[in-house]
Coordinates of C-alpha atoms and ligand atoms in Angstrom, one line a residue:
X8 CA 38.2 -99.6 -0.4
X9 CA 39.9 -103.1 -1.6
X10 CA 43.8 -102.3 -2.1
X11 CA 43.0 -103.3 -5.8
X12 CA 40.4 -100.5 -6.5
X13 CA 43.0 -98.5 -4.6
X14 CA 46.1 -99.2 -7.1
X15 CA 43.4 -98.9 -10.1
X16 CA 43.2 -95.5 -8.6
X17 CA 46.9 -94.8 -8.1
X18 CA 47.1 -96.0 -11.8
X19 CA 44.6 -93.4 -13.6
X20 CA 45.9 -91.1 -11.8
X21 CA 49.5 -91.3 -12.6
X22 CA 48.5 -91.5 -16.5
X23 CA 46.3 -88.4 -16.2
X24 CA 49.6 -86.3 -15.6
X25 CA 51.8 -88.7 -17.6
X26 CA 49.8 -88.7 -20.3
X27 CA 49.8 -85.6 -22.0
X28 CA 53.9 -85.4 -21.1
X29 CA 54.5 -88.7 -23.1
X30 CA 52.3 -87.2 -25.7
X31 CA 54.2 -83.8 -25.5
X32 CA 57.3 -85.8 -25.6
X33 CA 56.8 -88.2 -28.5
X34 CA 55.2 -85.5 -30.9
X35 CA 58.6 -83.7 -30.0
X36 CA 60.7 -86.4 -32.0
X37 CA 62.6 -85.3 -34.7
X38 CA 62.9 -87.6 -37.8
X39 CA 66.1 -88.7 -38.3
X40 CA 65.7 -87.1 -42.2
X41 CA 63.4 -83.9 -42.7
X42 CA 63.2 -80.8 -45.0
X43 CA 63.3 -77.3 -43.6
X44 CA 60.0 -76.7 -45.7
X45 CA 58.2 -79.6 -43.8
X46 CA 59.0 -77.6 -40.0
X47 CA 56.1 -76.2 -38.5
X48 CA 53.5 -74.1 -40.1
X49 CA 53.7 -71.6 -42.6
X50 CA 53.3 -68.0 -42.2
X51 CA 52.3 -66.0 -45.3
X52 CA 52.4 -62.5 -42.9
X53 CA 49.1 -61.5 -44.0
X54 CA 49.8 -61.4 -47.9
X55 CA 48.9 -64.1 -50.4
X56 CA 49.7 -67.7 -49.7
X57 CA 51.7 -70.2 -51.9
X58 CA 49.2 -71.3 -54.3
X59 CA 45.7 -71.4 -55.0
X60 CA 45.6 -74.3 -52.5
X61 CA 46.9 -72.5 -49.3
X62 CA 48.6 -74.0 -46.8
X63 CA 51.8 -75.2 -46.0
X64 CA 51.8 -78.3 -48.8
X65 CA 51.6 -75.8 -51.8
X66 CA 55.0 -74.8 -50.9
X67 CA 56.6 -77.8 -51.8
X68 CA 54.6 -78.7 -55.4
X69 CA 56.8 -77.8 -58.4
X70 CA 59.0 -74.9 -57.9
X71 CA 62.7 -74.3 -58.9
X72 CA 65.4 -76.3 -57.3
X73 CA 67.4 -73.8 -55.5
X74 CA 70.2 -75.3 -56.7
X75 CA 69.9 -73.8 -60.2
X76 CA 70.1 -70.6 -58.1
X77 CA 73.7 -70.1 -58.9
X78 CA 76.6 -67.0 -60.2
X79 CA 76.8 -67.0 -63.8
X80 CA 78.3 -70.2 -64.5
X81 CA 80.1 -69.2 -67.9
X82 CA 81.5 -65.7 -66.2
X83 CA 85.4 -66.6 -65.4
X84 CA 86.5 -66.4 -61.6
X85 CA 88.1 -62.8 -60.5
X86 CA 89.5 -64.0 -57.6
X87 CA 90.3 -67.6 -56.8
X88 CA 90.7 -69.5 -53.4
X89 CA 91.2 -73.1 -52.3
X90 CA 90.7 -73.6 -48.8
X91 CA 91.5 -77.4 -46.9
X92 CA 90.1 -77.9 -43.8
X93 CA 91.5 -80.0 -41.1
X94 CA 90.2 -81.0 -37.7
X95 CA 93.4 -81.1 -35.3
X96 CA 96.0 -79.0 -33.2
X97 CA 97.1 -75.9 -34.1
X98 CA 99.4 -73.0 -32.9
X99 CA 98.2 -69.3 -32.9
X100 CA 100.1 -66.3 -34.2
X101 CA 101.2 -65.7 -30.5
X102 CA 102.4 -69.2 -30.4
X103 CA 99.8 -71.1 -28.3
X104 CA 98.3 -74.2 -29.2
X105 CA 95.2 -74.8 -29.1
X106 CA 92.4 -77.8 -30.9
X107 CA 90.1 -77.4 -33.0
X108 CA 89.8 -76.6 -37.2
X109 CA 92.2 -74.5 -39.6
X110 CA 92.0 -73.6 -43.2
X111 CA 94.9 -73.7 -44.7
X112 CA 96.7 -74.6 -41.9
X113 CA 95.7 -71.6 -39.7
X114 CA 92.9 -70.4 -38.3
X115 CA 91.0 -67.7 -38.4
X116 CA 91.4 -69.0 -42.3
X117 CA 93.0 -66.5 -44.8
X118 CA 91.4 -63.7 -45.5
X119 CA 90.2 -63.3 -48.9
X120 CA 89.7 -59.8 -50.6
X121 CA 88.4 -59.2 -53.8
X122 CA 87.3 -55.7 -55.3
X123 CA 83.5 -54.7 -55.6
X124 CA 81.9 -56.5 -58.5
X125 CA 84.5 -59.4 -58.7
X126 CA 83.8 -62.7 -59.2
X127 CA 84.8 -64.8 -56.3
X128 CA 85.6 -68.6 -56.7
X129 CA 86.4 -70.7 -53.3
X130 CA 86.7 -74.2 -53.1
X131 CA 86.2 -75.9 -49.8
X132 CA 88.1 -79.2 -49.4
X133 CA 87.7 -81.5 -46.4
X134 CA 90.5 -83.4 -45.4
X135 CA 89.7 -84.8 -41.9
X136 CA 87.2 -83.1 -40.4
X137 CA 84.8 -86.4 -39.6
X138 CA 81.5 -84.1 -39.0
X139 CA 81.9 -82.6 -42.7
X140 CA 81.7 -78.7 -43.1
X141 CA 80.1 -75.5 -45.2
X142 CA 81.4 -72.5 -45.8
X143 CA 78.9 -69.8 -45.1
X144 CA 79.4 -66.2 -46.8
X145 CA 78.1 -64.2 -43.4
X146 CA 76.5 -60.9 -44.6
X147 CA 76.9 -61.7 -48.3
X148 CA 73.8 -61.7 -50.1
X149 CA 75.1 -65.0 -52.4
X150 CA 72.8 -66.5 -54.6
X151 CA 70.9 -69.0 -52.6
X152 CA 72.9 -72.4 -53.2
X153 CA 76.1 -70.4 -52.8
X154 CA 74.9 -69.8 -48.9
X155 CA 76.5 -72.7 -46.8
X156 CA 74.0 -74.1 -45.0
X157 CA 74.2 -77.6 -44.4
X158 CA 70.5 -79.7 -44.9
X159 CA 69.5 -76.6 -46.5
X160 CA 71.3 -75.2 -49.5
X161 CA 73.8 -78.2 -49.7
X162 CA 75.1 -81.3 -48.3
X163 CA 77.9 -81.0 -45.5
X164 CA 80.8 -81.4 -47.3
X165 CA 82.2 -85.1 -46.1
X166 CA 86.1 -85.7 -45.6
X167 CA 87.5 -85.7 -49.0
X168 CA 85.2 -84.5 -50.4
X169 CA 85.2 -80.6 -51.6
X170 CA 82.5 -77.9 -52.7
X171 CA 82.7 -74.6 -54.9
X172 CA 81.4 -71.7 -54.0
X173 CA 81.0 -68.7 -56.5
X174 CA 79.5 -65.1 -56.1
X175 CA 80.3 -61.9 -57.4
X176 CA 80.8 -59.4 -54.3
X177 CA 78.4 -57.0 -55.0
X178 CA 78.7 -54.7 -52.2
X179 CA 82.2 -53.1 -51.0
X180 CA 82.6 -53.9 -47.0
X181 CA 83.4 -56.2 -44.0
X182 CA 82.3 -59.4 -43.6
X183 CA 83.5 -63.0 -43.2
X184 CA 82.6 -66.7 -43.7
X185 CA 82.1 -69.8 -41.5
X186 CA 81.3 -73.2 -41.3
X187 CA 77.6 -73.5 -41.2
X188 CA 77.6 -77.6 -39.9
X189 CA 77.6 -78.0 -36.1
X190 CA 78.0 -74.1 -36.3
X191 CA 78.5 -74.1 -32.5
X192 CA 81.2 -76.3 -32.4
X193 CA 82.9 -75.9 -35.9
X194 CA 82.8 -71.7 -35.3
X195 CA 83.7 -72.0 -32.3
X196 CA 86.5 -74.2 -32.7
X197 CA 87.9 -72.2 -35.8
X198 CA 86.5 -72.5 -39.0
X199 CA 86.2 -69.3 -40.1
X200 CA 88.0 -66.4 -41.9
X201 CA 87.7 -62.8 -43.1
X202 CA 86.2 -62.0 -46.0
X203 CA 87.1 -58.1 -47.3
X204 CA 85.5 -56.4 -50.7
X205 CA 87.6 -52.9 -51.2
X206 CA 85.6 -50.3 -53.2
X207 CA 86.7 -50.2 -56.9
X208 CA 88.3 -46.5 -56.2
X209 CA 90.5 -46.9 -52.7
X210 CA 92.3 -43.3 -51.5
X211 CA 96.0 -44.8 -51.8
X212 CA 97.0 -43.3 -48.3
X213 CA 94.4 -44.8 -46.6
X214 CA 95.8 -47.6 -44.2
X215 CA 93.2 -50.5 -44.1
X216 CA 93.5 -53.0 -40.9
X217 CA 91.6 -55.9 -40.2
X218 CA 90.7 -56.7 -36.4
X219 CA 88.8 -60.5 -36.7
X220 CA 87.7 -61.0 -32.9
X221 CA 87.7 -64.7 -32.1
X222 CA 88.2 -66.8 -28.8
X223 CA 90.2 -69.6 -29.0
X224 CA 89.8 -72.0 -25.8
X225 CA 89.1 -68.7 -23.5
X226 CA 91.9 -66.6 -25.4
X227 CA 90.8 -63.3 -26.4
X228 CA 92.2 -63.2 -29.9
X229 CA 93.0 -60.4 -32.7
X230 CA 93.6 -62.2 -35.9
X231 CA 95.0 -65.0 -33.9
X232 CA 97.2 -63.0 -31.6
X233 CA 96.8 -63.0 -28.2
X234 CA 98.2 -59.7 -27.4
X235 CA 97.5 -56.5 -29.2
X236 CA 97.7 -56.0 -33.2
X237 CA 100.1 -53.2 -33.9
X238 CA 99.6 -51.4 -37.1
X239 CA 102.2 -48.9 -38.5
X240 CA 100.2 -45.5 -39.0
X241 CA 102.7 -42.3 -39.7
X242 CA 101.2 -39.1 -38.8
X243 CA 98.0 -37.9 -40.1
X244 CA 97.3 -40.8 -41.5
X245 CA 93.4 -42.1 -42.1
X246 CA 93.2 -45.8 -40.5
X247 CA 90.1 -47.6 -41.1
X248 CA 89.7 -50.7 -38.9
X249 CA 87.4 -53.2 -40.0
X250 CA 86.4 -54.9 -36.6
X251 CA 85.0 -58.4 -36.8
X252 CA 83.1 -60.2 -33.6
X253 CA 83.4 -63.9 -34.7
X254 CA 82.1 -65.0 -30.9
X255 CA 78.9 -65.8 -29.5
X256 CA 78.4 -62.6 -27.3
X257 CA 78.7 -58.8 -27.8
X258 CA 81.7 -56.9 -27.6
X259 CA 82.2 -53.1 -27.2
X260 CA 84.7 -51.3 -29.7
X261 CA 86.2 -47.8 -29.0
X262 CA 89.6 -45.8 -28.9
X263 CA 91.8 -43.9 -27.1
X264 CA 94.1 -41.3 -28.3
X265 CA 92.0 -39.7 -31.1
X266 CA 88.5 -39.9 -31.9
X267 CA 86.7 -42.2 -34.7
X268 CA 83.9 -42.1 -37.3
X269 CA 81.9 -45.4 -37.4
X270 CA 81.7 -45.5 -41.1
X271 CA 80.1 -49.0 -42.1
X272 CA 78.0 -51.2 -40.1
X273 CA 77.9 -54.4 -40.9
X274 CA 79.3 -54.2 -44.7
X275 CA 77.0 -50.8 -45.0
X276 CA 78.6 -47.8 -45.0
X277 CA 77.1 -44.9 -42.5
X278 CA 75.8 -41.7 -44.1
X279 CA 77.4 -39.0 -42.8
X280 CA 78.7 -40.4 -40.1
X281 CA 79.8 -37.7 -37.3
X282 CA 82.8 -37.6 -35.2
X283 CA 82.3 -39.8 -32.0
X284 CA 84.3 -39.9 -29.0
X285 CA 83.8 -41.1 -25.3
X286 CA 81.5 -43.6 -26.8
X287 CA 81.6 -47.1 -27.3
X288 CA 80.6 -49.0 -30.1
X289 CA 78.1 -52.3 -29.1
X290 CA 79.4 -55.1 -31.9
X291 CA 77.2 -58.2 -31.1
X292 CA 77.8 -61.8 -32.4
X293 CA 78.7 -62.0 -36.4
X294 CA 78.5 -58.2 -36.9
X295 CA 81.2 -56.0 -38.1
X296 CA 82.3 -52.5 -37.6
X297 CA 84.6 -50.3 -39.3
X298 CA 86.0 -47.3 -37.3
X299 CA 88.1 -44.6 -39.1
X300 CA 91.1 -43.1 -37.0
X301 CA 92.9 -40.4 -38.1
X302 CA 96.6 -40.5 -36.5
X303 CA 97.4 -37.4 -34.2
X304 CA 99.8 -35.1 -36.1
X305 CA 102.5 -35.1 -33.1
X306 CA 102.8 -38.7 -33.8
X307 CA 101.0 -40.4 -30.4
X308 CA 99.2 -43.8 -31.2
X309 CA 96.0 -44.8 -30.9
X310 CA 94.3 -47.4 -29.2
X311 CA 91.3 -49.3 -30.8
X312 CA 90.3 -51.6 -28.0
X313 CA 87.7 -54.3 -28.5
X314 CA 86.4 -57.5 -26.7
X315 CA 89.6 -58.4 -24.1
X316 CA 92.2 -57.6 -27.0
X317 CA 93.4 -54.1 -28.8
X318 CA 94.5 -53.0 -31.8
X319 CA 97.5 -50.6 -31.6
X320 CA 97.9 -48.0 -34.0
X321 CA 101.2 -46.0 -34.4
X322 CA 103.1 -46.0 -31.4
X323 CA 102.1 -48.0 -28.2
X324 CA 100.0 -46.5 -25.7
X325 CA 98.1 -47.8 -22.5
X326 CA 94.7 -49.4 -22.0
X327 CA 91.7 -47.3 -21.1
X328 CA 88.3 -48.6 -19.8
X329 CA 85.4 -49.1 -21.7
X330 CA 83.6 -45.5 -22.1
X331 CA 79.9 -45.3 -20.1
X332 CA 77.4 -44.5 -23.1
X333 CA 77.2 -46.3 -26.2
X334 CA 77.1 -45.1 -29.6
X335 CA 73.6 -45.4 -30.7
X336 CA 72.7 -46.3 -34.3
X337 CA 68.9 -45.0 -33.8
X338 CA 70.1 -41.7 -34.5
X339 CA 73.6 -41.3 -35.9
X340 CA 74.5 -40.2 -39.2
X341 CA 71.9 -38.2 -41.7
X342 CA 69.3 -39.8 -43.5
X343 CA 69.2 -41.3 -47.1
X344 CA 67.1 -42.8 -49.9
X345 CA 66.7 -46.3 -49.0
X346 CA 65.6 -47.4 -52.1
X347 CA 61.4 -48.9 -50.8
X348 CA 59.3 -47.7 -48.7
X349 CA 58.4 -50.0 -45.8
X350 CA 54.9 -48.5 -45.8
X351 CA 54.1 -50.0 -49.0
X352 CA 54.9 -53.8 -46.9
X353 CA 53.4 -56.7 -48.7
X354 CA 54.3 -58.7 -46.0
X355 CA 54.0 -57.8 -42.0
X356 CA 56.1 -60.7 -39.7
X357 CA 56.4 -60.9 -35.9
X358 CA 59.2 -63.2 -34.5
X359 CA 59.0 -63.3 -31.1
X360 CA 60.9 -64.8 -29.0
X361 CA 60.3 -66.3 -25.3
X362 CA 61.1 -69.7 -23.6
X363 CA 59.4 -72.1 -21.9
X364 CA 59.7 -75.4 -20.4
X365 CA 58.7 -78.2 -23.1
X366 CA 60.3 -81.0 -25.4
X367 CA 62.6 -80.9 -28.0
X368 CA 63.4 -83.9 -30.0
X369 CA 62.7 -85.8 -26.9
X370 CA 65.1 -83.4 -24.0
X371 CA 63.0 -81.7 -21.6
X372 CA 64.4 -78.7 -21.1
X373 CA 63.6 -74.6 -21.3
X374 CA 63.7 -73.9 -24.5
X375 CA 63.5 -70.5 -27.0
X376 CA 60.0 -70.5 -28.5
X377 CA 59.6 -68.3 -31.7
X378 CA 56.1 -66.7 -31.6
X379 CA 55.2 -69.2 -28.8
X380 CA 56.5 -72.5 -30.6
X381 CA 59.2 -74.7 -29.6
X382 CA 61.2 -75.9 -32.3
X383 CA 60.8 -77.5 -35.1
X384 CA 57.3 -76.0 -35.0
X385 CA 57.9 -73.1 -36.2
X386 CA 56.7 -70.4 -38.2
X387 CA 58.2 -70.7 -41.9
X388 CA 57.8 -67.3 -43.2
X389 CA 57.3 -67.5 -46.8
X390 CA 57.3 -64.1 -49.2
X391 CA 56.8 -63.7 -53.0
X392 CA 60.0 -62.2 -54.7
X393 CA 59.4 -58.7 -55.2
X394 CA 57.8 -58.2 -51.5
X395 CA 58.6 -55.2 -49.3
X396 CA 58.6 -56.9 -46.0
X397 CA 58.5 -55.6 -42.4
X398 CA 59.5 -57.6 -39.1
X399 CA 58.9 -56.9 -35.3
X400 CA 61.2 -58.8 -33.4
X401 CA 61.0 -58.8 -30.0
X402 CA 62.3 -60.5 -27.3
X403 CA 61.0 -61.5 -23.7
X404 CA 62.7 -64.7 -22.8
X405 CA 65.2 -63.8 -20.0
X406 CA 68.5 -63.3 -22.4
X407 CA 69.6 -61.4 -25.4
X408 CA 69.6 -62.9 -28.8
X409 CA 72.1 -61.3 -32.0
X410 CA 69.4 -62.0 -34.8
X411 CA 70.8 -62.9 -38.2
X412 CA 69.1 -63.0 -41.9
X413 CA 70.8 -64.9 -44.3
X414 CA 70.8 -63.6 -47.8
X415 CA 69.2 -60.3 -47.2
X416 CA 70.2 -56.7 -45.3
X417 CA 67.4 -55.2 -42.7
X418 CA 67.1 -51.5 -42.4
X419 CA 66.0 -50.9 -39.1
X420 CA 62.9 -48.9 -38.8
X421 CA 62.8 -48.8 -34.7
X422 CA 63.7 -49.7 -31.7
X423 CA 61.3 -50.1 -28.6
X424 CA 58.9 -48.4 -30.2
X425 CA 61.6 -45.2 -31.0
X426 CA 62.0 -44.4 -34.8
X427 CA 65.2 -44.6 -36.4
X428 CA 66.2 -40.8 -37.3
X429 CA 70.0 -41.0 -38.4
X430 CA 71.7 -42.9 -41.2
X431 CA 69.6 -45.3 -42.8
X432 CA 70.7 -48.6 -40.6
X433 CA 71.3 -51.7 -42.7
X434 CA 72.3 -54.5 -40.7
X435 CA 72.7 -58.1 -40.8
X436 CA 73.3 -58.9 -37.1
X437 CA 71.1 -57.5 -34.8
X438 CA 71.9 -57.5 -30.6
X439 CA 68.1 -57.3 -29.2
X440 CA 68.3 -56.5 -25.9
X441 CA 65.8 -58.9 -23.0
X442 CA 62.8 -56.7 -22.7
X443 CA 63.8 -55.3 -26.4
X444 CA 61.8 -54.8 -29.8
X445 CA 63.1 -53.9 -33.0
X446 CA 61.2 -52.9 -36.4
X447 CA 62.9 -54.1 -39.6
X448 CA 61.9 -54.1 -43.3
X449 CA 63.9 -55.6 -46.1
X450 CA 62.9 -56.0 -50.1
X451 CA 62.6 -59.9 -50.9
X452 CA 64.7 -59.6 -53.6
X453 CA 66.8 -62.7 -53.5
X454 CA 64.6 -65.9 -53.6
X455 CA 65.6 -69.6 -52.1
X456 CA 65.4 -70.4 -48.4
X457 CA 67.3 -69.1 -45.8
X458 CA 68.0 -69.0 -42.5
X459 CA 66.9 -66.3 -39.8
X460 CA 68.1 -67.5 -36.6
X461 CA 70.0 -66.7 -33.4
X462 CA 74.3 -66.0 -34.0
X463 CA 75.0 -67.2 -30.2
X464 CA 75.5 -70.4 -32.0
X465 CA 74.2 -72.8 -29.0
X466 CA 71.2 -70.7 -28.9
X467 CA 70.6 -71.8 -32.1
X468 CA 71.7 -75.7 -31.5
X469 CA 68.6 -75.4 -29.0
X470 CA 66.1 -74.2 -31.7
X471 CA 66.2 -70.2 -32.1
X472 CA 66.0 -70.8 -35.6
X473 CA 63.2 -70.5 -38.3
X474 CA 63.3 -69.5 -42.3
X475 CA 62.7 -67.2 -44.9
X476 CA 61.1 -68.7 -47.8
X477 CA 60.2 -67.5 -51.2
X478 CA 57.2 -69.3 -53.0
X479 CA 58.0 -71.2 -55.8
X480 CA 61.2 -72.5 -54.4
X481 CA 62.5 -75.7 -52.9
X482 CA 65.2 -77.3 -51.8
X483 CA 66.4 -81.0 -52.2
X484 CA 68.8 -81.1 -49.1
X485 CA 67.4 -82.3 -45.7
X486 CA 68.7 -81.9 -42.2
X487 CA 69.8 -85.2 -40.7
X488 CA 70.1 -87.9 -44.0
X489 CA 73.1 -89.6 -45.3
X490 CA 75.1 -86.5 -45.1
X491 CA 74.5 -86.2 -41.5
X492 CA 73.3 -82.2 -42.0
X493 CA 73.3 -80.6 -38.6
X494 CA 73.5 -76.8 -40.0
X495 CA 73.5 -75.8 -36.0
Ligands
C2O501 CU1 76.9 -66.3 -39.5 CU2 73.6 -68.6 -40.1 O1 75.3 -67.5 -39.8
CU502 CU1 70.2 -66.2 -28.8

């Protein structure tokens, strides 16, 4: 063989295996402007599609502009907040400093409470943060321009500039609000605060204590302390402490000293929840849990411990380790009306999540697929306002993933193939376990586009995130653009 017909050889050869990797690698580009509603393929989960036409186009003729989906515009502001956020140095309440964003000067931001049914005005101003921000209402359902997500429901908000965000808090509970630009970063880094709605009728005795969970530059935090909150709590008094895991992994909650009811789960109160003790409490990234306590009559504290820091209530007493079982949601509580009935679904979605080596936007890497697809590509599921939807999420792809829906509460149906028998379980962020399933339904009754992704926020920079979409909606922002949208 001439050396020539041997290096013509050599040649096909090597583009036989490069070939379909440069392919694979340049249809893995990301344009440097896109819309949400362009990513991969849409998937109507088995009920009508968008338009007479079908497919994935009909989504984006005519529609309204989620932008118009707003609060009442004339209704005056109940409660009003301005927040100014500022990329630098800052000290915590225990005295450390440590870089990254504040609010107001501090971080976690201030908490904002408002009573059920108020109207709640924020404006957001940047004043040096270079990678411009959102505000994100996490387990609000706001109206859909209200949500904070950059490239989807609104520009970032560049330094100096500022952004409005109104919504009337329809549902008394726990929740909070972040930045949802460079999520993993901007979270991470501080940009985030409490966000409290107090039932209209409050027992007056009742002491209420907030516990946000944060880590700032490896710091196990309680509301920006680094040691232990201590709450005043006389004698017999009923403590309920609203625990908020701000972080990117789980965290367990329980006590010591007396036992606890968990009586809201994400922003949701329990029915009847029962008397727990020797149990832990499994809070996993942007979920919330408020534990009632009430204080011994002989006037001992209790301890609520969670994630590396504690709060104390009453007097002082000493750590304990984390109890062996867990509290399981399948079955506690007593059931209740939930207001549908998920075997009426319109709509039947799986999002399943595995990983696999591939491209995206040009990195090789392992990466989370969604049903099999690496991101961008894929599955947009769309739903017609008024659907009864169900979900099977499930998980094989080595790690586990807190799922969140924006602009919507779950109700879980069950778990590894296990029916939920206790309290009806609304949720908004949902640990599933490596190896795990879950079975969710939720009424689509709060059109726009929104985001259903992965809360351990650099899971989500590497593409474990897709969207719910209503038909006959759109949006005008795009990710990437002159605004430099990077909601992740
Ligand atoms: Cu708490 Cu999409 O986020
Ligand atoms: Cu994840």
């Amino acid at each position: 063989m001439s050396s020539r017909l041997r290096l013509l050889i050599a040649c096909l050869a090597t583009s036989v295996v490069l070939a379909p990797l440069i392919w694979m690698w340049s249809n893995s580009l990301m344009p440097d402007d896109y819309s949400v509603m362009d990513m991969g393929y849409a998937d109507y989960g088995g009920g009508a599609a968008a338009t007479a036409a079908g497919g994935h186009a009909g989504l984006h003729a005519g529609g309204m502009d989620i932008t118009e989906i707003v609060a009442d515009a004339d209704r005056p502001a109940d409660v009003k907040v301005h927040l100014v956020a500022e990329q630098g140095e800052f000290t915590l309440a225990s005295g450390r400093t440590v870089s990254g964003y504040t609010l107001n000067g501090q971080s976690p931001g201030p908490e904002i409470r408002a009573v059920q049914g108020q109207l709640v005005e924020v404006t957001l101003e940047n004043r040096s943060v270079p990678d411009g921000i959102t505000l994100h209402w996490h387990g609000v359902d706001v109206p859909n321009a209200m949500d904070g997500v950059a490239g989807v429901t609104q520009d970032a908000v560049p330094k100096g500039g500022s952004y409005t965000y109104r919504f009337v808090a329809e549902q008394a509970g726990t929740y909070w609000y972040h930045s949802h630009q460079v999520s993993h970063e901007q979270v991470k880094g501080g940009l985030l605060g409490a966000l409290v709605v107090m039932p209209e009728e409050q027992d007056p005795g009742l002491v209420d204590a907030l516990a946000l969970v944060h880590v700032y530059d490896g710091r196990h935090t309680v509301n920006g302390r680094e040691r232990e909150l201590a709450v005043p709590a006389p004698p017999g008094a009923t403590v309920r402490v609203r625990a908020i895991n701000t972080d990117n992994g789980v965290m367990s909650v329980w006590t010591s000293g007396a036992p606890y009811r968990l009586v809201a789960v994400d922003g949701n109160d329990v029915h009847d929840p029962g008397q727990v003790e020797d149990k832990a409490v499994l809070l996993t990234a942007g979920a919330r849990a408020d534990l009632e306590v009430v204080m011994p009559a002989d006037g001992s504290g209790v301890r609520v411990e969670m994630g590396g820091t504690a709060v104390a209530l009453g007097e002082p007493t000493p750590p304990t380790s984390k109890p062996e079982r867990l509290l399981d949601l399948l079955d506690y509580g007593s059931p209740a009306p939930i207001g549908f009935d998920p075997a009426d679904a319109t709509r039947s979605f799986d999002y399943v999540i595995g990983r696999r080596p591939g491209f995206v936007d040009g990195r090789p890497g392992l990466w989370w697929t969604i049903n099999g697809h690496l991101f961008p590509d894929v599955p947009m599921f769309t739903v017609t306002e008024g659907d009864i939807v169900r979900m099977h999420i499930e998980n094989n792809s080595g790690d586990e993933h807190p799922m969140h829906l924006h602009g919507h509460h779950v109700v879980v149906l069950a778990r590894d193939g296990v029916r939920a028998t206790g309290s009806p379980w609304w949720t908004d962020s949902l640990n599933v376990a490596d190896g795990g399933a879950y079975d969710v339904a939720f009424l689509a009754d709060n059109p726009g586009v929104w985001m259903d992704h992965c809360h351990n926020l650099p899971h989500a920079a590497e593409g474990l995130v897709a969207h719910l979409m209503y038909t006959g909606f759109r949006t005008p922002f795009t990710i990437g653009g002159t605004a430099d949208n990077t909601p992740e």
